[in-house]
mmCIF file of C-alpha atoms in Angstrom:
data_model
loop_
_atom_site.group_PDB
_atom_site.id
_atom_site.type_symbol
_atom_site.label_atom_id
_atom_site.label_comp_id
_atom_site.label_asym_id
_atom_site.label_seq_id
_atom_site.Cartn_x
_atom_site.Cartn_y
_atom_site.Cartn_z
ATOM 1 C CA UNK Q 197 -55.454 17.140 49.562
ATOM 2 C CA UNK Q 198 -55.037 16.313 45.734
ATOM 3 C CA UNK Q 199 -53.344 12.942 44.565
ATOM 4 C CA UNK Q 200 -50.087 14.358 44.251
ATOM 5 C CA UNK Q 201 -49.585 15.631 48.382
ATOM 6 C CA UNK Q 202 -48.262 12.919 50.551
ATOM 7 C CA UNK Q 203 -46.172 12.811 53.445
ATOM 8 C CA UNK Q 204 -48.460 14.917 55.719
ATOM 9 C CA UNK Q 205 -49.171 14.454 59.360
ATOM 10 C CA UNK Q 206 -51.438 16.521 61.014
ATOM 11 C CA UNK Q 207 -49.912 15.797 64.448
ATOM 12 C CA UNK Q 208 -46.549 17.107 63.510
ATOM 13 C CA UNK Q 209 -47.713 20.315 61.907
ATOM 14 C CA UNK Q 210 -50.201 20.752 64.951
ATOM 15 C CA UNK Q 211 -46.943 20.273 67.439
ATOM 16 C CA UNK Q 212 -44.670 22.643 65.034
ATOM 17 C CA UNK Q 213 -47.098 24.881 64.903
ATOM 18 C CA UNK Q 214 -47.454 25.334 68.979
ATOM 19 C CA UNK Q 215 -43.355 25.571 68.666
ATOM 20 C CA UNK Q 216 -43.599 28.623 66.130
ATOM 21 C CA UNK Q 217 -46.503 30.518 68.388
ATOM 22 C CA UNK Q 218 -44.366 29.926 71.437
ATOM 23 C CA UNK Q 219 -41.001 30.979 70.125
ATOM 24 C CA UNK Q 220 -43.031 34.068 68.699
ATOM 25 C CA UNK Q 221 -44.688 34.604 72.088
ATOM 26 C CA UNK Q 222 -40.770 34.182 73.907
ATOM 27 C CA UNK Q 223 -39.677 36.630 71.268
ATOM 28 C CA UNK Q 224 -37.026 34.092 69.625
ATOM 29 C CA UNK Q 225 -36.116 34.009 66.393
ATOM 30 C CA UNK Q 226 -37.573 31.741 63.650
ATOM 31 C CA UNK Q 227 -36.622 30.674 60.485
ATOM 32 C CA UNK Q 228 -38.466 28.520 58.881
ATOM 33 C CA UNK Q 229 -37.533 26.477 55.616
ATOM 34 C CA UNK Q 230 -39.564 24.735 52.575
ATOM 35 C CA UNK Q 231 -42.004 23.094 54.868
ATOM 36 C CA UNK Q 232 -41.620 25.681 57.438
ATOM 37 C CA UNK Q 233 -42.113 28.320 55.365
ATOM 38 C CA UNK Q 234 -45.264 26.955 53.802
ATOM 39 C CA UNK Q 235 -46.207 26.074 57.388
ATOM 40 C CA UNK Q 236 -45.969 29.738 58.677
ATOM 41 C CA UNK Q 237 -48.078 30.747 55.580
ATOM 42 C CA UNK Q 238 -50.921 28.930 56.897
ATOM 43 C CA UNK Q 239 -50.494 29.066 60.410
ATOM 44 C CA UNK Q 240 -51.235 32.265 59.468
ATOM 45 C CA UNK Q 241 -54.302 31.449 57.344
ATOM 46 C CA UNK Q 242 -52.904 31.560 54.080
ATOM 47 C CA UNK Q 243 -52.978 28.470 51.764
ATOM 48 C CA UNK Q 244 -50.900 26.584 49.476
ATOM 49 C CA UNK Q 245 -50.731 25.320 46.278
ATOM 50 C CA UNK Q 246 -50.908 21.812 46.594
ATOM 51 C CA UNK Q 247 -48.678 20.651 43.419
ATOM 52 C CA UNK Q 248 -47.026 23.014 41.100
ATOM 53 C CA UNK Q 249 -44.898 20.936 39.100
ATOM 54 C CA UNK Q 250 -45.046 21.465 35.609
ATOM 55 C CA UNK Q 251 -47.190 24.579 36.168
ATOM 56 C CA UNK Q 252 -44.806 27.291 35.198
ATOM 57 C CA UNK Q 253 -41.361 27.756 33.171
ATOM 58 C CA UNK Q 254 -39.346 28.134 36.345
ATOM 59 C CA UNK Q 255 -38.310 24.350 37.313
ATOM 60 C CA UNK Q 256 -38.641 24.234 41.368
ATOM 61 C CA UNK Q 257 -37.474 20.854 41.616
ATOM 62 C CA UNK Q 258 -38.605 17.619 42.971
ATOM 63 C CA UNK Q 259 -38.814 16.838 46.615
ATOM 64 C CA UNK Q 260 -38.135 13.673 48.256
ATOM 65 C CA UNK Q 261 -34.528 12.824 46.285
ATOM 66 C CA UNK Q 262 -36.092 13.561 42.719
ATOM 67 C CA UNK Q 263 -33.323 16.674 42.236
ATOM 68 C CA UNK Q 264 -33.591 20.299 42.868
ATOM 69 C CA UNK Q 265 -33.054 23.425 40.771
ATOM 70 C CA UNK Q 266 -31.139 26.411 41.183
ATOM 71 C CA UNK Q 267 -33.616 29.460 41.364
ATOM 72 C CA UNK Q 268 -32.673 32.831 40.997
ATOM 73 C CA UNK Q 269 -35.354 34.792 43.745
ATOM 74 C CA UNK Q 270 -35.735 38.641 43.645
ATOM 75 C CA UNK Q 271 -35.661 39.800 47.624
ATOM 76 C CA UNK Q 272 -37.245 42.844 49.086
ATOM 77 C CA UNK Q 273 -34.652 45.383 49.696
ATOM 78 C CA UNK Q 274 -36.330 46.640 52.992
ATOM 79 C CA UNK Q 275 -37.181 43.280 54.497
ATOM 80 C CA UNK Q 276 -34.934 40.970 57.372
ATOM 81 C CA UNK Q 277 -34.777 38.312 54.471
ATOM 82 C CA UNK Q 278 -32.083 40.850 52.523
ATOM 83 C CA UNK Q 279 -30.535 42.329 55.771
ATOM 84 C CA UNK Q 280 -29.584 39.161 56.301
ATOM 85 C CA UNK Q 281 -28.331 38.680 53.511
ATOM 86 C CA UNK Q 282 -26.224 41.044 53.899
ATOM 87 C CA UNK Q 283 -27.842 43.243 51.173
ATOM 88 C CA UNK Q 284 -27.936 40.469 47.982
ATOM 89 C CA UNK Q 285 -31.200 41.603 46.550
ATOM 90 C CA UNK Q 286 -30.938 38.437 43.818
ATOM 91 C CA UNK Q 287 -29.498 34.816 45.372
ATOM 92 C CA UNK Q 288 -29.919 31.721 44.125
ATOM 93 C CA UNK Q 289 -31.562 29.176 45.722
ATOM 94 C CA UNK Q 290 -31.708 25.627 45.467
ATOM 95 C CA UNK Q 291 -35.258 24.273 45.204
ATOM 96 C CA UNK Q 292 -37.256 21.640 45.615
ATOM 97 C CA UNK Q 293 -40.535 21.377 46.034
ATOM 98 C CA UNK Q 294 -43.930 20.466 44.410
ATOM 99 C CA UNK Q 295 -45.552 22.791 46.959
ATOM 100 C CA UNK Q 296 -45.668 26.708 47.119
ATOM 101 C CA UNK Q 297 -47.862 29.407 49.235
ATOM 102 C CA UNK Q 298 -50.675 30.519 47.526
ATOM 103 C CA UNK Q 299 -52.681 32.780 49.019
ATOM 104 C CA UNK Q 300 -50.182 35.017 51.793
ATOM 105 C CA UNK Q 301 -51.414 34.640 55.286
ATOM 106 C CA UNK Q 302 -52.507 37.502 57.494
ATOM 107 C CA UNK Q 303 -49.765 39.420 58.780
ATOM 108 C CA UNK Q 304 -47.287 37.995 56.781
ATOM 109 C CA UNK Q 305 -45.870 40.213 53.720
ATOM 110 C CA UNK Q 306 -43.855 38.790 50.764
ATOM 111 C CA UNK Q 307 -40.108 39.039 50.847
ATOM 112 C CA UNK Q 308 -38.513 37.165 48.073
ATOM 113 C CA UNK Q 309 -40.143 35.865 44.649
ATOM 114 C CA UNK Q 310 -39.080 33.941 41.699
ATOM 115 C CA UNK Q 311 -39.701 34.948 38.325
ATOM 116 C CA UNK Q 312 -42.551 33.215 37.978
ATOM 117 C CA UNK Q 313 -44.446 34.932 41.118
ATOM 118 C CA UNK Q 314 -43.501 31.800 43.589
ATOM 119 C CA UNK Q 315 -43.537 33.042 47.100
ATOM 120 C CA UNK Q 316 -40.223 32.446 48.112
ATOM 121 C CA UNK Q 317 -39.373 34.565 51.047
ATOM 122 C CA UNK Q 318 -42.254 35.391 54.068
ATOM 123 C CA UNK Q 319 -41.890 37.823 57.530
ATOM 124 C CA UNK Q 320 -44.453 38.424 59.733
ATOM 125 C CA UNK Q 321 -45.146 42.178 60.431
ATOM 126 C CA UNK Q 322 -43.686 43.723 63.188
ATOM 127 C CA UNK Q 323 -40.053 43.587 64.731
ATOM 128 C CA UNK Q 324 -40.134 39.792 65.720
ATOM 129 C CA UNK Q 325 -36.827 37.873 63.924
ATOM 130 C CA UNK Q 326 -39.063 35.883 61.712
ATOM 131 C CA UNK Q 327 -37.539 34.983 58.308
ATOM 132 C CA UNK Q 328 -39.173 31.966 55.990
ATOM 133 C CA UNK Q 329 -38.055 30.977 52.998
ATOM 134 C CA UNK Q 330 -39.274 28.540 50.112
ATOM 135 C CA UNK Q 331 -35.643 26.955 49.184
ATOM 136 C CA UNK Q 332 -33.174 25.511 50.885
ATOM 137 C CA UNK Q 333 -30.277 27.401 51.814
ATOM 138 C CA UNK Q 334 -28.155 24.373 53.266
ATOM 139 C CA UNK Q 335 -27.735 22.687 50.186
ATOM 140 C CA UNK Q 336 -25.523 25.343 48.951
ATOM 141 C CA UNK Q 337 -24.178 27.228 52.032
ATOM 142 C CA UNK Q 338 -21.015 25.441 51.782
ATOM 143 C CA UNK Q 339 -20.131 27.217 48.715
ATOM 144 C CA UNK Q 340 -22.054 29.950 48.621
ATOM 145 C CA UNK Q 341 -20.977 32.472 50.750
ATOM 146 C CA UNK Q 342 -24.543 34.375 50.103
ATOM 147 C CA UNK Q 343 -26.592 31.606 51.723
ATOM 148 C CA UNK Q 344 -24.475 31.022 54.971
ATOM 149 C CA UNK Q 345 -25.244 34.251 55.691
ATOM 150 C CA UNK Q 346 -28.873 33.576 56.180
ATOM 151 C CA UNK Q 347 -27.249 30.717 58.814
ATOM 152 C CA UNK Q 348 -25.004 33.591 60.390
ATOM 153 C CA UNK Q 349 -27.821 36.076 61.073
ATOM 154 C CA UNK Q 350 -29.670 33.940 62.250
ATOM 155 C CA UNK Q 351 -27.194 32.918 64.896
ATOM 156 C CA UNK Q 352 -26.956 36.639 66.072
ATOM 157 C CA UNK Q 353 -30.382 36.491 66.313
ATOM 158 C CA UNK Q 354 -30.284 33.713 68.745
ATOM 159 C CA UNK Q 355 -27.443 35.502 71.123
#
């Protein structure tokens, strides 16, 4: 790890991973958020970038309290991310996080970006309801009809 990554226990991502591979195997429906998103990358075998702050124009914000930023993401118009969206192609999210995928794990294809490349939407191939994504959709999904829908679908996938 560089200086900047903290917080990391390799117990916890060991145990979340066995949850993801199980719920995948039991055909459930996953999404995953910020950590779990990055987490599915390399679960997959991708990799991350360990600290991106201050490495592009696009502010991602700050985890750990230090303040997010609203992100505008470009989604994949044939991808689960923007069905369950119900079809918005360009939502703002709220970031942050120091964090971001780097290279894209096997299986997995790219789904949402920001406009500075940041992977910010991940689905496995395939048909399984699997939908990751980089910001945080409950810090706005009170007022923002466009991320509750992520919520929503997700729900029917679960019935």
């Amino acid at each position: 790890p560089v200086t900047e990554t903290y917080g990391f226990r390799l117990d916890i991502d060991r145990w979340e991973a066995s949850l993801y591979r199980a719920a995948v195997a039991l055909g459930r429906p996953v999404l995953a958020i910020c950590r779990g998103h990055q987490l599915l990358n390399v679960i997959h075998g991708g990799t991350l970038a360990q600290h991106i702050t201050g490495t592009s124009d696009v502010a991602h914000g700050v985890p750990m309290g230090g303040g997010g930023s609203d992100v505008k993401v470009a989604v994949e118009p044939d991808s689960r991310l923007a069905a369950a969206l119900d079809g918005e192609l360009a939502p703002t999210g709220r970031c942050h996080h120091h964090q971001a995928v780097d290279v894209v794990g096997e299986g997995l294809r790219v789904t949402a970006r920001a406009a500075d490349g940041c992977v910010e939407g991940l689905e496995p191939e395939g048909d399984a309801w699997v939908v990751a994504v980089q910001w945080h959709p409950e810090d706005s999904a009170m007022r923002d009809p466009v991320q509750q829908r992520l919520f929503a679908a997700f729900v029917r996938a679960c019935r």
